[in-house]
């Protein structure tokens, strides 16, 4: 599985960004795709995930109501729409994939930097 993340950048507080994660290398039936982030000096944390088949979504409490994860099956791409951004959202964002039935996220893309200025 190959994952290519893009869409990061610099935005002012209150602004929006959309991240994209292009997935390739296999079909993703029954997979979960997700986004994680790592802020400077902090551990990596879960942001959101979506199941490929039914598009069931999960969110960290810190982003509920502001971020939306979605997937486009025809494009094999997962998106993270981020609205009402806060300086605390500044981090490197990573997309990841999890095999059906797996506990761990076992495929990772390169990160994309998101910086939110106050």
CSV table of N, CA and C in Angstrom, one decimal:
chain,number,residue,atom,x,y,z
A,1,UNK,N,0.8,-1.2,0.0
A,1,UNK,CA,0.0,0.0,0.0
A,1,UNK,C,0.9,1.2,0.0
A,2,UNK,N,0.6,2.2,-0.9
A,2,UNK,CA,1.3,3.4,-1.0
A,2,UNK,C,0.3,4.5,-0.7
A,3,UNK,N,0.7,5.5,0.1
A,3,UNK,CA,-0.2,6.6,0.5
A,3,UNK,C,0.6,7.9,0.3
A,4,UNK,N,0.0,8.8,-0.4
A,4,UNK,CA,0.6,10.1,-0.8
A,4,UNK,C,-0.3,11.2,-0.3
A,5,UNK,N,0.2,11.9,0.8
A,5,UNK,CA,-0.6,13.0,1.4
A,5,UNK,C,-0.2,14.3,0.7
A,6,UNK,N,-1.1,15.2,0.7
A,6,UNK,CA,-0.9,16.5,0.2
A,6,UNK,C,-1.9,17.5,0.7
A,7,UNK,N,-1.7,18.8,0.5
A,7,UNK,CA,-2.7,19.8,0.8
A,7,UNK,C,-2.3,20.6,2.1
A,8,UNK,N,-1.2,20.4,2.7
A,8,UNK,CA,-0.9,21.2,3.9
A,8,UNK,C,-0.5,22.6,3.5
A,9,UNK,N,-0.3,23.4,4.5
A,9,UNK,CA,0.1,24.8,4.2
A,9,UNK,C,0.0,25.7,5.4
A,10,UNK,N,0.1,27.0,5.2
A,10,UNK,CA,0.0,28.0,6.3
A,10,UNK,C,-1.4,28.7,6.1
A,11,UNK,N,-2.1,28.8,7.2
A,11,UNK,CA,-3.4,29.4,7.2
A,11,UNK,C,-3.6,30.1,8.5
A,12,UNK,N,-4.4,31.2,8.5
A,12,UNK,CA,-4.7,31.9,9.7
A,12,UNK,C,-5.8,31.2,10.5
A,13,UNK,N,-5.8,31.5,11.8
A,13,UNK,CA,-6.8,30.9,12.7
A,13,UNK,C,-8.2,31.2,12.2
A,14,UNK,N,-9.0,30.2,12.2
A,14,UNK,CA,-10.4,30.4,11.6
A,14,UNK,C,-10.5,30.0,10.2
A,15,UNK,N,-9.4,29.8,9.5
A,15,UNK,CA,-9.4,29.4,8.1
A,15,UNK,C,-9.6,27.9,7.9
A,16,UNK,N,-9.5,27.5,6.7
A,16,UNK,CA,-9.7,26.1,6.3
A,16,UNK,C,-8.6,25.6,5.4
A,17,UNK,N,-8.5,24.3,5.4
A,17,UNK,CA,-7.6,23.6,4.5
A,17,UNK,C,-8.2,22.2,4.2
A,18,UNK,N,-7.9,21.7,3.1
A,18,UNK,CA,-8.3,20.3,2.8
A,18,UNK,C,-7.1,19.5,2.4
A,19,UNK,N,-6.9,18.4,3.2
A,19,UNK,CA,-5.8,17.5,2.9
A,19,UNK,C,-6.3,16.3,2.1
A,20,UNK,N,-5.4,15.8,1.2
A,20,UNK,CA,-5.8,14.7,0.4
A,20,UNK,C,-4.8,13.6,0.6
A,21,UNK,N,-5.2,12.3,0.5
A,21,UNK,CA,-4.4,11.2,0.6
A,21,UNK,C,-4.7,10.2,-0.5
A,22,UNK,N,-3.8,10.1,-1.5
A,22,UNK,CA,-4.0,9.2,-2.6
A,22,UNK,C,-3.5,7.9,-2.3
A,23,UNK,N,-4.3,6.8,-2.3
A,23,UNK,CA,-3.9,5.5,-2.0
A,23,UNK,C,-3.8,4.6,-3.2
A,24,UNK,N,-2.8,3.8,-3.2
A,24,UNK,CA,-2.6,2.9,-4.4
A,24,UNK,C,-1.9,1.6,-3.9
A,25,UNK,N,-1.8,0.7,-4.8
A,25,UNK,CA,-1.1,-0.6,-4.5
A,25,UNK,C,-2.0,-1.8,-4.3
A,26,UNK,N,-3.3,-1.6,-4.1
A,26,UNK,CA,-4.2,-2.7,-4.0
A,26,UNK,C,-5.6,-2.1,-3.9
A,27,UNK,N,-6.6,-3.0,-3.9
A,27,UNK,CA,-8.0,-2.6,-3.6
A,27,UNK,C,-8.1,-2.4,-2.1
A,28,UNK,N,-9.0,-1.6,-1.7
A,28,UNK,CA,-9.1,-1.2,-0.3
A,28,UNK,C,-10.4,-1.7,0.4
A,29,UNK,N,-11.0,-2.7,-0.2
A,29,UNK,CA,-12.2,-3.3,0.3
A,29,UNK,C,-11.9,-3.7,1.8
A,30,UNK,N,-12.8,-3.3,2.7
A,30,UNK,CA,-12.7,-3.6,4.1
A,30,UNK,C,-11.6,-2.9,4.9
A,31,UNK,N,-10.9,-2.1,4.2
A,31,UNK,CA,-9.8,-1.3,4.9
A,31,UNK,C,-10.4,-0.1,5.6
A,32,UNK,N,-9.6,0.4,6.6
A,32,UNK,CA,-9.9,1.7,7.2
A,32,UNK,C,-8.8,2.6,6.7
A,33,UNK,N,-9.1,3.9,6.4
A,33,UNK,CA,-8.1,4.9,6.1
A,33,UNK,C,-8.3,6.0,7.2
A,34,UNK,N,-7.2,6.6,7.6
A,34,UNK,CA,-7.3,7.6,8.6
A,34,UNK,C,-6.2,8.7,8.5
A,35,UNK,N,-6.4,9.6,9.4
A,35,UNK,CA,-5.5,10.7,9.5
A,35,UNK,C,-5.0,10.8,11.0
A,36,UNK,N,-3.7,11.1,11.1
A,36,UNK,CA,-3.1,11.3,12.4
A,36,UNK,C,-2.3,12.6,12.3
A,37,UNK,N,-1.9,13.1,13.5
A,37,UNK,CA,-1.0,14.2,13.5
A,37,UNK,C,0.0,14.2,14.6
A,38,UNK,N,1.1,14.9,14.4
A,38,UNK,CA,2.1,15.0,15.4
A,38,UNK,C,2.5,16.5,15.5
A,39,UNK,N,2.2,17.1,16.7
A,39,UNK,CA,2.6,18.5,16.9
A,39,UNK,C,4.0,18.5,17.5
A,40,UNK,N,4.7,19.6,17.4
A,40,UNK,CA,6.1,19.7,17.9
A,40,UNK,C,6.1,19.3,19.4
A,41,UNK,N,7.0,18.4,19.8
A,41,UNK,CA,7.1,18.0,21.2
A,41,UNK,C,6.0,17.1,21.7
A,42,UNK,N,5.1,16.6,20.9
A,42,UNK,CA,4.0,15.8,21.3
A,42,UNK,C,4.0,14.5,20.6
A,43,UNK,N,3.3,13.6,21.2
A,43,UNK,CA,3.1,12.2,20.6
A,43,UNK,C,2.1,12.3,19.4
A,44,UNK,N,2.3,11.4,18.5
A,44,UNK,CA,1.3,11.3,17.4
A,44,UNK,C,0.0,11.0,18.0
A,45,UNK,N,-1.1,11.6,17.4
A,45,UNK,CA,-2.4,11.4,17.9
A,45,UNK,C,-3.4,11.1,16.7
A,46,UNK,N,-4.4,10.4,17.0
A,46,UNK,CA,-5.4,10.1,16.0
A,46,UNK,C,-6.3,11.3,15.8
A,47,UNK,N,-6.7,11.5,14.5
A,47,UNK,CA,-7.5,12.7,14.2
A,47,UNK,C,-8.9,12.2,13.7
A,48,UNK,N,-8.9,11.3,12.7
A,48,UNK,CA,-10.1,10.8,12.1
A,48,UNK,C,-9.9,9.6,11.3
A,49,UNK,N,-10.9,8.8,11.1
A,49,UNK,CA,-10.8,7.6,10.2
A,49,UNK,C,-12.1,7.4,9.5
A,50,UNK,N,-12.0,6.6,8.5
A,50,UNK,CA,-13.2,6.2,7.7
A,50,UNK,C,-13.1,4.8,7.2
A,51,UNK,N,-14.1,4.0,7.2
A,51,UNK,CA,-14.1,2.7,6.6
A,51,UNK,C,-14.4,2.8,5.1
A,52,UNK,N,-13.6,2.0,4.4
A,52,UNK,CA,-13.7,2.2,2.9
A,52,UNK,C,-15.1,1.8,2.4
A,53,UNK,N,-15.6,0.7,2.9
A,53,UNK,CA,-16.9,0.2,2.3
A,53,UNK,C,-18.1,1.1,2.6
A,54,UNK,N,-18.3,1.3,3.9
A,54,UNK,CA,-19.5,2.0,4.3
A,54,UNK,C,-19.3,3.4,4.7
A,55,UNK,N,-18.1,3.9,4.6
A,55,UNK,CA,-17.8,5.3,4.9
A,55,UNK,C,-18.2,5.6,6.4
A,56,UNK,N,-18.1,4.7,7.3
A,56,UNK,CA,-18.3,5.0,8.7
A,56,UNK,C,-17.1,5.8,9.2
A,57,UNK,N,-17.5,6.9,9.9
A,57,UNK,CA,-16.4,7.8,10.3
A,57,UNK,C,-16.2,7.9,11.8
A,58,UNK,N,-15.0,8.2,12.2
A,58,UNK,CA,-14.7,8.4,13.6
A,58,UNK,C,-13.8,9.6,13.8
A,59,UNK,N,-14.0,10.3,14.9
A,59,UNK,CA,-13.2,11.6,15.1
A,59,UNK,C,-12.7,11.7,16.5
A,60,UNK,N,-11.5,12.3,16.6
A,60,UNK,CA,-11.1,12.7,17.9
A,60,UNK,C,-12.0,13.8,18.4
A,61,UNK,N,-12.2,13.8,19.7
A,61,UNK,CA,-13.0,14.9,20.3
A,61,UNK,C,-12.6,16.3,20.0
A,62,UNK,N,-11.3,16.4,19.9
A,62,UNK,CA,-10.7,17.8,19.6
A,62,UNK,C,-11.0,18.3,18.3
A,63,UNK,N,-11.5,17.5,17.3
A,63,UNK,CA,-11.8,18.0,16.0
A,63,UNK,C,-13.2,17.8,15.6
A,64,UNK,N,-14.0,17.2,16.4
A,64,UNK,CA,-15.4,16.9,16.1
A,64,UNK,C,-16.1,18.3,15.8
A,65,UNK,N,-16.9,18.3,14.8
A,65,UNK,CA,-17.6,19.5,14.4
A,65,UNK,C,-16.8,20.5,13.6
A,66,UNK,N,-15.5,20.3,13.5
A,66,UNK,CA,-14.7,21.2,12.7
A,66,UNK,C,-14.0,20.4,11.5
A,67,UNK,N,-13.7,19.2,11.6
A,67,UNK,CA,-13.1,18.4,10.6
A,67,UNK,C,-14.0,17.4,10.0
A,68,UNK,N,-13.9,17.1,8.7
A,68,UNK,CA,-14.7,16.1,8.1
A,68,UNK,C,-13.8,15.2,7.2
A,69,UNK,N,-13.9,13.9,7.5
A,69,UNK,CA,-13.2,13.0,6.6
A,69,UNK,C,-14.1,12.3,5.6
A,70,UNK,N,-13.7,12.1,4.4
A,70,UNK,CA,-14.5,11.5,3.4
A,70,UNK,C,-13.6,10.7,2.5
A,71,UNK,N,-14.2,9.9,1.6
A,71,UNK,CA,-13.4,9.2,0.7
A,71,UNK,C,-14.1,9.1,-0.7
A,72,UNK,N,-13.3,9.1,-1.7
A,72,UNK,CA,-13.7,9.0,-3.1
A,72,UNK,C,-13.2,7.6,-3.6
A,73,UNK,N,-14.1,6.7,-3.8
A,73,UNK,CA,-13.7,5.3,-4.2
A,73,UNK,C,-13.1,5.4,-5.7
A,74,UNK,N,-13.7,6.2,-6.5
A,74,UNK,CA,-13.3,6.2,-7.9
A,74,UNK,C,-11.9,6.8,-8.0
A,75,UNK,N,-11.5,7.7,-7.1
A,75,UNK,CA,-10.2,8.3,-7.1
A,75,UNK,C,-9.2,7.6,-6.1
A,76,UNK,N,-9.7,6.7,-5.3
A,76,UNK,CA,-8.9,6.0,-4.3
A,76,UNK,C,-8.2,7.1,-3.4
A,77,UNK,N,-9.0,8.1,-3.0
A,77,UNK,CA,-8.5,9.2,-2.3
A,77,UNK,C,-9.3,9.4,-1.0
A,78,UNK,N,-8.6,9.7,0.1
A,78,UNK,CA,-9.3,10.1,1.3
A,78,UNK,C,-9.0,11.6,1.5
A,79,UNK,N,-10.0,12.3,2.0
A,79,UNK,CA,-9.9,13.8,2.2
A,79,UNK,C,-10.1,14.1,3.7
A,80,UNK,N,-9.5,15.2,4.1
A,80,UNK,CA,-9.7,15.7,5.5
A,80,UNK,C,-10.0,17.2,5.3
A,81,UNK,N,-11.2,17.6,5.4
A,81,UNK,CA,-11.6,19.0,5.3
A,81,UNK,C,-11.5,19.5,6.7
A,82,UNK,N,-10.7,20.5,6.9
A,82,UNK,CA,-10.5,21.1,8.2
A,82,UNK,C,-10.9,22.6,8.2
A,83,UNK,N,-11.9,22.8,9.0
A,83,UNK,CA,-12.5,24.2,9.1
A,83,UNK,C,-12.3,24.7,10.5
A,84,UNK,N,-12.4,26.0,10.7
A,84,UNK,CA,-12.3,26.7,12.0
A,84,UNK,C,-11.0,26.3,12.6
A,85,UNK,N,-9.9,26.3,11.8
A,85,UNK,CA,-8.6,25.9,12.3
A,85,UNK,C,-8.1,26.8,13.5
A,86,UNK,N,-7.4,26.1,14.4
A,86,UNK,CA,-6.9,26.8,15.6
A,86,UNK,C,-5.3,26.6,15.6
A,87,UNK,N,-4.6,27.5,16.3
A,87,UNK,CA,-3.2,27.3,16.3
A,87,UNK,C,-2.8,25.9,16.9
A,88,UNK,N,-3.6,25.4,17.8
A,88,UNK,CA,-3.4,24.1,18.3
A,88,UNK,C,-3.5,22.9,17.3
A,89,UNK,N,-4.0,23.2,16.1
A,89,UNK,CA,-4.1,22.2,15.1
A,89,UNK,C,-2.8,22.1,14.3
A,90,UNK,N,-1.8,23.0,14.6
A,90,UNK,CA,-0.5,23.0,13.9
A,90,UNK,C,0.2,21.7,14.2
A,91,UNK,N,0.5,21.0,13.1
A,91,UNK,CA,1.2,19.7,13.3
A,91,UNK,C,1.5,19.2,11.9
A,92,UNK,N,2.3,18.1,11.9
A,92,UNK,CA,2.5,17.3,10.6
A,92,UNK,C,1.4,16.3,10.6
A,93,UNK,N,0.6,16.2,9.5
A,93,UNK,CA,-0.5,15.3,9.4
A,93,UNK,C,-0.1,14.1,8.5
A,94,UNK,N,-0.5,12.9,8.9
A,94,UNK,CA,-0.1,11.7,8.2
A,94,UNK,C,-1.4,11.0,7.9
A,95,UNK,N,-1.4,10.4,6.7
A,95,UNK,CA,-2.5,9.4,6.4
A,95,UNK,C,-2.0,8.0,6.7
A,96,UNK,N,-2.9,7.1,7.0
A,96,UNK,CA,-2.6,5.8,7.3
A,96,UNK,C,-3.7,4.8,6.8
A,97,UNK,N,-3.3,3.6,6.7
A,97,UNK,CA,-4.3,2.5,6.3
A,97,UNK,C,-4.2,1.4,7.3
A,98,UNK,N,-5.3,0.7,7.5
A,98,UNK,CA,-5.3,-0.5,8.4
A,98,UNK,C,-6.0,-1.6,7.7
A,99,UNK,N,-5.3,-2.8,7.7
A,99,UNK,CA,-5.9,-4.0,7.0
A,99,UNK,C,-7.2,-4.4,7.7
A,100,UNK,N,-8.0,-5.1,7.0
A,100,UNK,CA,-9.2,-5.6,7.6
A,100,UNK,C,-8.9,-6.5,8.8
A,101,UNK,N,-9.5,-6.3,9.9
A,101,UNK,CA,-9.2,-7.1,11.1
A,101,UNK,C,-8.0,-6.7,11.9
A,102,UNK,N,-7.2,-5.8,11.4
A,102,UNK,CA,-5.9,-5.5,12.1
A,102,UNK,C,-6.2,-4.5,13.2
A,103,UNK,N,-5.4,-4.6,14.3
A,103,UNK,CA,-5.5,-3.7,15.4
A,103,UNK,C,-4.7,-2.4,15.1
A,104,UNK,N,-3.6,-2.6,14.5
A,104,UNK,CA,-2.6,-1.5,14.3
A,104,UNK,C,-2.8,-0.9,12.9
A,105,UNK,N,-2.5,0.3,12.8
A,105,UNK,CA,-2.4,1.0,11.5
A,105,UNK,C,-1.0,0.6,10.9
A,106,UNK,N,-1.0,0.0,9.7
A,106,UNK,CA,0.2,-0.7,9.3
A,106,UNK,C,0.8,-0.1,8.0
A,107,UNK,N,0.1,0.9,7.4
A,107,UNK,CA,0.7,1.6,6.3
A,107,UNK,C,0.6,3.1,6.5
A,108,UNK,N,1.7,3.8,6.2
A,108,UNK,CA,1.8,5.2,6.5
A,108,UNK,C,2.3,5.9,5.3
A,109,UNK,N,1.7,7.1,5.1
A,109,UNK,CA,2.2,8.0,4.1
A,109,UNK,C,3.2,9.0,4.7
A,110,UNK,N,3.8,9.8,3.8
A,110,UNK,CA,4.7,10.9,4.4
A,110,UNK,C,3.8,11.9,4.9
A,111,UNK,N,4.3,12.8,5.8
A,111,UNK,CA,3.5,13.8,6.4
A,111,UNK,C,3.4,15.0,5.5
A,112,UNK,N,2.3,15.8,5.9
A,112,UNK,CA,2.2,17.1,5.3
A,112,UNK,C,2.0,18.1,6.4
A,113,UNK,N,2.7,19.2,6.3
A,113,UNK,CA,2.7,20.2,7.4
A,113,UNK,C,1.5,21.1,7.3
A,114,UNK,N,0.9,21.3,8.4
A,114,UNK,CA,-0.2,22.3,8.6
A,114,UNK,C,0.2,23.2,9.7
A,115,UNK,N,0.2,24.5,9.3
A,115,UNK,CA,0.6,25.6,10.3
A,115,UNK,C,-0.5,26.6,10.4
A,116,UNK,N,-1.0,26.8,11.6
A,116,UNK,CA,-2.1,27.7,11.8
A,116,UNK,C,-1.6,28.9,12.6
A,117,UNK,N,-1.6,30.1,12.0
A,117,UNK,CA,-1.1,31.2,12.7
A,117,UNK,C,-2.3,31.9,13.5
A,118,UNK,N,-1.9,32.6,14.6
A,118,UNK,CA,-2.9,33.3,15.4
A,118,UNK,C,-3.1,34.7,15.0
